[in-house]
mmCIF file of C-alpha atoms in Angstrom:
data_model
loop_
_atom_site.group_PDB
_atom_site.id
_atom_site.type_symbol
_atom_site.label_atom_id
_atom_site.label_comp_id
_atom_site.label_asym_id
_atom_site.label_seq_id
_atom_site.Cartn_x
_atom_site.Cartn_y
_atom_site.Cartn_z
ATOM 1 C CA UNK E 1 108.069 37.796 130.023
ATOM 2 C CA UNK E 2 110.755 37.371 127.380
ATOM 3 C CA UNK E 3 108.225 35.849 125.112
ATOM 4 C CA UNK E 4 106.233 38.682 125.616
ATOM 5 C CA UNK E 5 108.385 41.234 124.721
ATOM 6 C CA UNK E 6 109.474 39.090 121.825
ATOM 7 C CA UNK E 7 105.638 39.187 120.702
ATOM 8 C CA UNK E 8 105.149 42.792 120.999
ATOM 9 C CA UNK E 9 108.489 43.702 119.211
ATOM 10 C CA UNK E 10 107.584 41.406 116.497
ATOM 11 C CA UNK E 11 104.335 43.439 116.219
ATOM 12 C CA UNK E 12 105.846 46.613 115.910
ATOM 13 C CA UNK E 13 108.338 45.501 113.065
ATOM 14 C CA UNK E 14 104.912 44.342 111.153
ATOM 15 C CA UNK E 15 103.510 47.623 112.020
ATOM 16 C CA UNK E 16 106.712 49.867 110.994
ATOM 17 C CA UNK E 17 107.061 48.197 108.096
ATOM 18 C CA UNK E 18 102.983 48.655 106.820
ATOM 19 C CA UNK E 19 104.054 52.248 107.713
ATOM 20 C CA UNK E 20 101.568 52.577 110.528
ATOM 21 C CA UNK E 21 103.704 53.288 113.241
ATOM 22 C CA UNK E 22 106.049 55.648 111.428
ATOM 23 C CA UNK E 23 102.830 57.276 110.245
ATOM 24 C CA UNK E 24 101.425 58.672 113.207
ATOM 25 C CA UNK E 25 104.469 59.060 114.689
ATOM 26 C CA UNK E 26 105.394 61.330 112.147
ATOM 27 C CA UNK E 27 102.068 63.013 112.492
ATOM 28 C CA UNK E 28 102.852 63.852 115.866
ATOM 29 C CA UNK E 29 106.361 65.013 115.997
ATOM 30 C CA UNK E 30 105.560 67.053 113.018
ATOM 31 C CA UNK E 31 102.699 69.197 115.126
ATOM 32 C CA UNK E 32 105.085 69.287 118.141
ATOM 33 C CA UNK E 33 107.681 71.007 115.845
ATOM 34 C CA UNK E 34 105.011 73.810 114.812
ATOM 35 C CA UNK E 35 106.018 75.129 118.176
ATOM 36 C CA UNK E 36 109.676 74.836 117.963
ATOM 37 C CA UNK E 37 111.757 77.660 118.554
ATOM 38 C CA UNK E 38 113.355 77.776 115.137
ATOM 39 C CA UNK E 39 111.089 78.913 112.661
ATOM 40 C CA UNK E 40 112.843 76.616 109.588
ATOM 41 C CA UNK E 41 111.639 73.822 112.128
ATOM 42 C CA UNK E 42 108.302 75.036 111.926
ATOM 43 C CA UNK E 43 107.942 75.932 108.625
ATOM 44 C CA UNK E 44 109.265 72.304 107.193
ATOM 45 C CA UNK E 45 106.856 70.620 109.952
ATOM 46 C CA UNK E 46 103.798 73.041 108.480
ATOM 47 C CA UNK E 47 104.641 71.281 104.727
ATOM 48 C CA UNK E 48 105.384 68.167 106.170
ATOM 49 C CA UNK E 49 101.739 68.139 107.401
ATOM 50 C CA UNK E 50 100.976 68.565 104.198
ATOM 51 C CA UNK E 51 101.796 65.203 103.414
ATOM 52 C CA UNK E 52 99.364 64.050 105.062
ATOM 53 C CA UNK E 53 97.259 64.767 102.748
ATOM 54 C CA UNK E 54 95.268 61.972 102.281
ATOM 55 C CA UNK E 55 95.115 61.504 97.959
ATOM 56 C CA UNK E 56 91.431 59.910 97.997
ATOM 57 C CA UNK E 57 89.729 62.731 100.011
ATOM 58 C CA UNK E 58 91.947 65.749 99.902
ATOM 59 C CA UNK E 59 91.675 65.703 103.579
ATOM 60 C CA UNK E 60 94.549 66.486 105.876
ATOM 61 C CA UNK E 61 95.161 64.557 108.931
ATOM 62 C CA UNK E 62 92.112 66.116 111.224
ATOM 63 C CA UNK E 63 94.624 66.032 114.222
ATOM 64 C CA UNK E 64 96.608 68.538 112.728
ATOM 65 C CA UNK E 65 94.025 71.198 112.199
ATOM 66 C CA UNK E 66 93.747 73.388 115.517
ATOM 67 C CA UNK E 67 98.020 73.000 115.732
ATOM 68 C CA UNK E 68 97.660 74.886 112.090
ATOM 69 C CA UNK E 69 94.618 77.238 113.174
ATOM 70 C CA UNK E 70 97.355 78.466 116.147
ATOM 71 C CA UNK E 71 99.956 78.607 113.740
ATOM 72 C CA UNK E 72 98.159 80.878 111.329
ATOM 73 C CA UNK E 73 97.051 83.138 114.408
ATOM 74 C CA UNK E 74 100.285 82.932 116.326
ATOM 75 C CA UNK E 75 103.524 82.255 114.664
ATOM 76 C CA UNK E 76 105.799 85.583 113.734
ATOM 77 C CA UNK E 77 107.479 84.297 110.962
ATOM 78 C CA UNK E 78 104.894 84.897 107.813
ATOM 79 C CA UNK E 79 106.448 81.793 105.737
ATOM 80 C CA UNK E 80 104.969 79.422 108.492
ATOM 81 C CA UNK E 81 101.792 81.284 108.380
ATOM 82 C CA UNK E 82 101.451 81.281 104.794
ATOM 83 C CA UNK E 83 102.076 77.265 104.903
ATOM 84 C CA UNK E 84 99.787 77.090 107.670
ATOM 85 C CA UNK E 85 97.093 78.725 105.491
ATOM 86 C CA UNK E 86 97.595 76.123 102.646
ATOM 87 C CA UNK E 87 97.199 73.176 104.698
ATOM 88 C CA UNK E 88 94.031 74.368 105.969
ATOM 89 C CA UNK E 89 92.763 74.288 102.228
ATOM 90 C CA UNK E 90 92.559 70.695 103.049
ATOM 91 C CA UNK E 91 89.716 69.748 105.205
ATOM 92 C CA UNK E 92 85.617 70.623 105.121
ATOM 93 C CA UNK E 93 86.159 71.225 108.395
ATOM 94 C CA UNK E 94 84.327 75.004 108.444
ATOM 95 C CA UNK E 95 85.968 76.083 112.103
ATOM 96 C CA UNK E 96 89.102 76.656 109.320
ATOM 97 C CA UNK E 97 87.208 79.690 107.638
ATOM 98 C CA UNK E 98 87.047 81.980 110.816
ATOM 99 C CA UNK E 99 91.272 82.052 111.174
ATOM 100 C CA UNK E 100 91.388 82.081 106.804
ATOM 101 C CA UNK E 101 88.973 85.353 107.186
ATOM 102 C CA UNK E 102 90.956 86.711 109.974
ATOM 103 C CA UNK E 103 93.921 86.360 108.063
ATOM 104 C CA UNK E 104 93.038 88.297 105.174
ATOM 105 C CA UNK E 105 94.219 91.306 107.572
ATOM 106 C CA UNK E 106 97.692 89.686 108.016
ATOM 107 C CA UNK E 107 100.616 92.130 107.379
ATOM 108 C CA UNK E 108 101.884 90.021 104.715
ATOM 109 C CA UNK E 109 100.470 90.257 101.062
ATOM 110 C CA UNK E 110 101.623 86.169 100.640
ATOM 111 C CA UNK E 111 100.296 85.337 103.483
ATOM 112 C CA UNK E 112 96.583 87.299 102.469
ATOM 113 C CA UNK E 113 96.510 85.305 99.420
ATOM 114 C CA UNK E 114 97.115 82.125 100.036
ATOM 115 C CA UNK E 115 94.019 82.726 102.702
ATOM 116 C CA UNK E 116 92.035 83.984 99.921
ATOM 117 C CA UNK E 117 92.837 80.984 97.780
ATOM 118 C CA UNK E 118 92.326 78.451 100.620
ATOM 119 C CA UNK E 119 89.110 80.059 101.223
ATOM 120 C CA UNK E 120 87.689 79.518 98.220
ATOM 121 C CA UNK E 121 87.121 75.688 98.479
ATOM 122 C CA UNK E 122 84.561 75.843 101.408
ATOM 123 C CA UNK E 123 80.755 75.992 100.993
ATOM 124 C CA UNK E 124 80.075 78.686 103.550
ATOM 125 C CA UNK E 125 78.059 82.281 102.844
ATOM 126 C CA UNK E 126 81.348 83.651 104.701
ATOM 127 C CA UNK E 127 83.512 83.079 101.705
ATOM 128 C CA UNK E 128 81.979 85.275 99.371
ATOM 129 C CA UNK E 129 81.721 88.555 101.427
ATOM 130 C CA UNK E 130 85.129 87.549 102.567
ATOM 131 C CA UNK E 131 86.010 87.381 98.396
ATOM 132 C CA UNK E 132 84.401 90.733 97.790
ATOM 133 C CA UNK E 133 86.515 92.266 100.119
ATOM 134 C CA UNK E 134 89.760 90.949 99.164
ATOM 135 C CA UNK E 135 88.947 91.469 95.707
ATOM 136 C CA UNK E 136 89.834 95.459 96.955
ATOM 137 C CA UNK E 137 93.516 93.994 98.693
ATOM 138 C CA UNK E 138 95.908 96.393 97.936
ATOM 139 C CA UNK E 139 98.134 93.410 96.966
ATOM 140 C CA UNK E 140 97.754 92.369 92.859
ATOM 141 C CA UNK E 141 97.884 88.885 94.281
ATOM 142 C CA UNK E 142 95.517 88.659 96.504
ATOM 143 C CA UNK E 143 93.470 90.587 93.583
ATOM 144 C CA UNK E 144 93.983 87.864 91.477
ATOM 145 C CA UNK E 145 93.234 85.057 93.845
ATOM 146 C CA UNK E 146 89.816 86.488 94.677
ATOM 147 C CA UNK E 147 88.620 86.967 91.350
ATOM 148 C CA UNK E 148 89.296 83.302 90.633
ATOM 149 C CA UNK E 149 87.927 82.276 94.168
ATOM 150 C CA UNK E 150 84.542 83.869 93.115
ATOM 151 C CA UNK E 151 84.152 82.281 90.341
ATOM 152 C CA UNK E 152 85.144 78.664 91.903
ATOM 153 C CA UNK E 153 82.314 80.183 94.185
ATOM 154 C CA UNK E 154 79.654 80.683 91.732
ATOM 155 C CA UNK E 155 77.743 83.409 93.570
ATOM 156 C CA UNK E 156 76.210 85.720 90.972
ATOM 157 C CA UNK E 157 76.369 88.586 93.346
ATOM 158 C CA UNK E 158 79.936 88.558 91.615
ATOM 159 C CA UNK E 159 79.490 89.569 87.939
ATOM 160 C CA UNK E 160 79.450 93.160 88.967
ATOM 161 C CA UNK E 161 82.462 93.148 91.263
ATOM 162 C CA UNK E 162 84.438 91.471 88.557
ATOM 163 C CA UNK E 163 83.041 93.383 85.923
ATOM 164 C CA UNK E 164 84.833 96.240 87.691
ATOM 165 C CA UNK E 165 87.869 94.043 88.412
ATOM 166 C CA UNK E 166 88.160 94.092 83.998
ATOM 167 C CA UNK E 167 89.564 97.789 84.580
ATOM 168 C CA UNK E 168 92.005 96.799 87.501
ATOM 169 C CA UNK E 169 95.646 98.335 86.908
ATOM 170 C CA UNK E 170 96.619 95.156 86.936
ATOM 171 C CA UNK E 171 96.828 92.805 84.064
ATOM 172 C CA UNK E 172 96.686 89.791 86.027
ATOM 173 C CA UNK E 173 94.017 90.539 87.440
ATOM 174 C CA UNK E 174 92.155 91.728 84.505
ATOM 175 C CA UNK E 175 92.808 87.887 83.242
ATOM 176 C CA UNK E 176 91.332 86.666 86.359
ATOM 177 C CA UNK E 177 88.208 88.423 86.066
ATOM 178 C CA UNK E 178 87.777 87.217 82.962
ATOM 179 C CA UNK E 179 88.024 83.538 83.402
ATOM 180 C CA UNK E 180 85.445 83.672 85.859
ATOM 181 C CA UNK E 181 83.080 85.842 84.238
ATOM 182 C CA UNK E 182 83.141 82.862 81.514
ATOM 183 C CA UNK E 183 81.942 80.405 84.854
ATOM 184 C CA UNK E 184 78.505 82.103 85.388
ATOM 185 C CA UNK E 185 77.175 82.823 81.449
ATOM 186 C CA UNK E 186 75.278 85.726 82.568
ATOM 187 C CA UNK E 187 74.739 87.980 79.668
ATOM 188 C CA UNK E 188 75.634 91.096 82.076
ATOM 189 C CA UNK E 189 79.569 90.250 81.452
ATOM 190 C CA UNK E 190 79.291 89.986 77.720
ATOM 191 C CA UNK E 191 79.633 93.744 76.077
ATOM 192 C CA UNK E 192 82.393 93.992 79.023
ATOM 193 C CA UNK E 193 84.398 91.105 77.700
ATOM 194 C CA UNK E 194 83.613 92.318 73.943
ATOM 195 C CA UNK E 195 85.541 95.233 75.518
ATOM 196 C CA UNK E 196 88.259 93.382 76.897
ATOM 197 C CA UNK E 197 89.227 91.402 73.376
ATOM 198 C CA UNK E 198 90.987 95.103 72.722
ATOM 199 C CA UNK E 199 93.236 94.946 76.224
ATOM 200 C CA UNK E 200 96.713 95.642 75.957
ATOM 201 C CA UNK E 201 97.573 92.609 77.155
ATOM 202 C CA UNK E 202 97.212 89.531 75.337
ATOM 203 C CA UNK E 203 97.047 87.272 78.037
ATOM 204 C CA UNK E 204 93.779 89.513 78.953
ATOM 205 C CA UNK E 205 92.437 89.195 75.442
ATOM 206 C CA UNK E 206 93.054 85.437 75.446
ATOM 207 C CA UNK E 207 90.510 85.023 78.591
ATOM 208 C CA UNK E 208 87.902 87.193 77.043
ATOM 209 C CA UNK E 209 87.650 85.309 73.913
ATOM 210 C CA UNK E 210 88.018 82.014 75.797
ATOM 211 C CA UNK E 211 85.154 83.394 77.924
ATOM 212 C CA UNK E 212 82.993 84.949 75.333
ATOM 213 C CA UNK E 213 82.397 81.383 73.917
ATOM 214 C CA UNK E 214 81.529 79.742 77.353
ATOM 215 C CA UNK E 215 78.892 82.256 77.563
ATOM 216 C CA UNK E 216 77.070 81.378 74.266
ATOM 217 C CA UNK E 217 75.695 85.061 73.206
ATOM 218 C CA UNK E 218 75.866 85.580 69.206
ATOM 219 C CA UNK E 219 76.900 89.357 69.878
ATOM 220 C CA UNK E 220 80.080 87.935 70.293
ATOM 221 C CA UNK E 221 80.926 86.902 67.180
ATOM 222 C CA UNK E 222 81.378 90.113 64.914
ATOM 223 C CA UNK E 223 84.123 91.050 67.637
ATOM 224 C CA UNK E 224 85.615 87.451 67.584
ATOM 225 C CA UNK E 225 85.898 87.515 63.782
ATOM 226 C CA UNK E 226 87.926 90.482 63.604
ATOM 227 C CA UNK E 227 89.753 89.433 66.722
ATOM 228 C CA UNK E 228 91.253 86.754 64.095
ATOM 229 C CA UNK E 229 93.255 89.301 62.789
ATOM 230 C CA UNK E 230 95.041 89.527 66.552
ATOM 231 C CA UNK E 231 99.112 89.688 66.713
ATOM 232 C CA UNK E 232 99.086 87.178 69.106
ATOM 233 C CA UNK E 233 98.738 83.367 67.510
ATOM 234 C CA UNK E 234 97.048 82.320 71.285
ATOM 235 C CA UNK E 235 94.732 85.164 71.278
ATOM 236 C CA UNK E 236 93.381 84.438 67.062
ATOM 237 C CA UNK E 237 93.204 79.975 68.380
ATOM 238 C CA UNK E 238 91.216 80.772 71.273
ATOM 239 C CA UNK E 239 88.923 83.249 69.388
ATOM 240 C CA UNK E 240 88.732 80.514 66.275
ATOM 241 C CA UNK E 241 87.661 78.043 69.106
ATOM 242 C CA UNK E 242 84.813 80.273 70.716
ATOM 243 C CA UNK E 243 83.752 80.875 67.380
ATOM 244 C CA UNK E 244 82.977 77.408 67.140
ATOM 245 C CA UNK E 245 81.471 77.056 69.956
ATOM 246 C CA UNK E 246 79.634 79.785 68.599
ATOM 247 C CA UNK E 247 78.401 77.650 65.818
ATOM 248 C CA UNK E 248 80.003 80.318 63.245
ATOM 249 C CA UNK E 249 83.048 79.209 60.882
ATOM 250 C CA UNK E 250 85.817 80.637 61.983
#
């Protein structure tokens, strides 16, 4: 019996030291403390579980997927559920996008757009109505996060919506819409990012000209070459650089 027990303890020192034990050990106490009663418990568990992130797939550990799906539905305290929604970026498990959906209604703007960002990474026809609608959040964030989920989504049903998004109050999200109008080189977005090389903001102006190259259309250069006379030093490099790409000297 002694030899036994010898055996097996000399097992689990191999096995603690490979990290196997403490692995899914770890695994395991970390989902138990997603129901503590302390919500700094719960919210270090919910990014511990991050960590198990596995770096060749992306994937997190499948075992902690419905504990994170409750967490996102359940918890009060809108820092766990914002983790929670992060976490479930991880997986191609599609039972995720139901609870991401459903929490683009939660009370809390972080919360909504870290959804909307998670939600972006899944191949499911879902996603994009579920894009659309955030893309009218009353939150600039969440704004911002859906006009770069759509273009990460490719759907062309989207040039429209974020041709509109170009005249959001928001600068931010102005910027946003114009990176991913640059993804889809339809010709539709062109005369509306001509437009937006003359927004007040430069970070707006240095999309649009990155953008305008990506989508290839000669129109664009006339408004590129005088953009070259911009205030900004970023905004007159990017427009030199789509001018290239252009095939016209800058």
């Amino acid at each position: 019996m002694i030899k036994e027990l010898t055996a097996i303890l000399g097992l689990l020192v191999i096995l603690a030291a490979c990290g196997c034990v403490e692995k899914g050990s770890d695994l395991d106490k970390n989902i138990q403390n997603l129901k503590d009663t302390d919500s700094s418990v719960r919210l270090q568990a919910a990014k511990d579980l991050a960590k198990t992130i596995d770096a060749k797939t992306a994937s997190i550990d499948p075992k902690a997927i419905d504990p994170l799906i409750e967490v996102l539905k359940t918890d009060e305290n809108s820092s766990v559920r914002e983790q929670a929604a992060h976490d479930l970026a991880f997986t191609e498990d599609t039972k995720v996008v139901d609870p991401l959906i459903q929490a683009l209604k939660d009370e809390n703007s972080d919360v909504r757009a870290q959804a909307t960002s998670s939600l972006a990474g899944f191949d499911d026809p879902r996603v994009f109505y579920a894009l659309i609608q955030a893309l009218k959040d009353n939150s600039a964030d969440v704004r911002v996060d859906a006009a770069s989920g759509l273009g990460v989504v490719g759907d062309l049903r989207a040039i429209d919506p974020l041709i509109q998004a170009l005249n959001d109050e928001n600068s931010s999200v102005r910027e946003s819409a114009a990176l991913s109008l640059g993804v889809f080189k339809d010709p539709r977005a062109v005369d509306h990012l001509i437009q937006a090389l003359k927004d007040k903001d430069a970070e707006v102006r240095i999309s649009a000209a990155m953008s305008l190259g990506n989508l290839g259309d000669k129109k664009a250069v006339e408004p590129l070459t005088a953009v070259l006379n911009d205030e900004n030093s970023v905004v007159r490099d990017k427009a030199a650089q789509s001018l290239k790409e252009l095939g016209s000297a800058a």
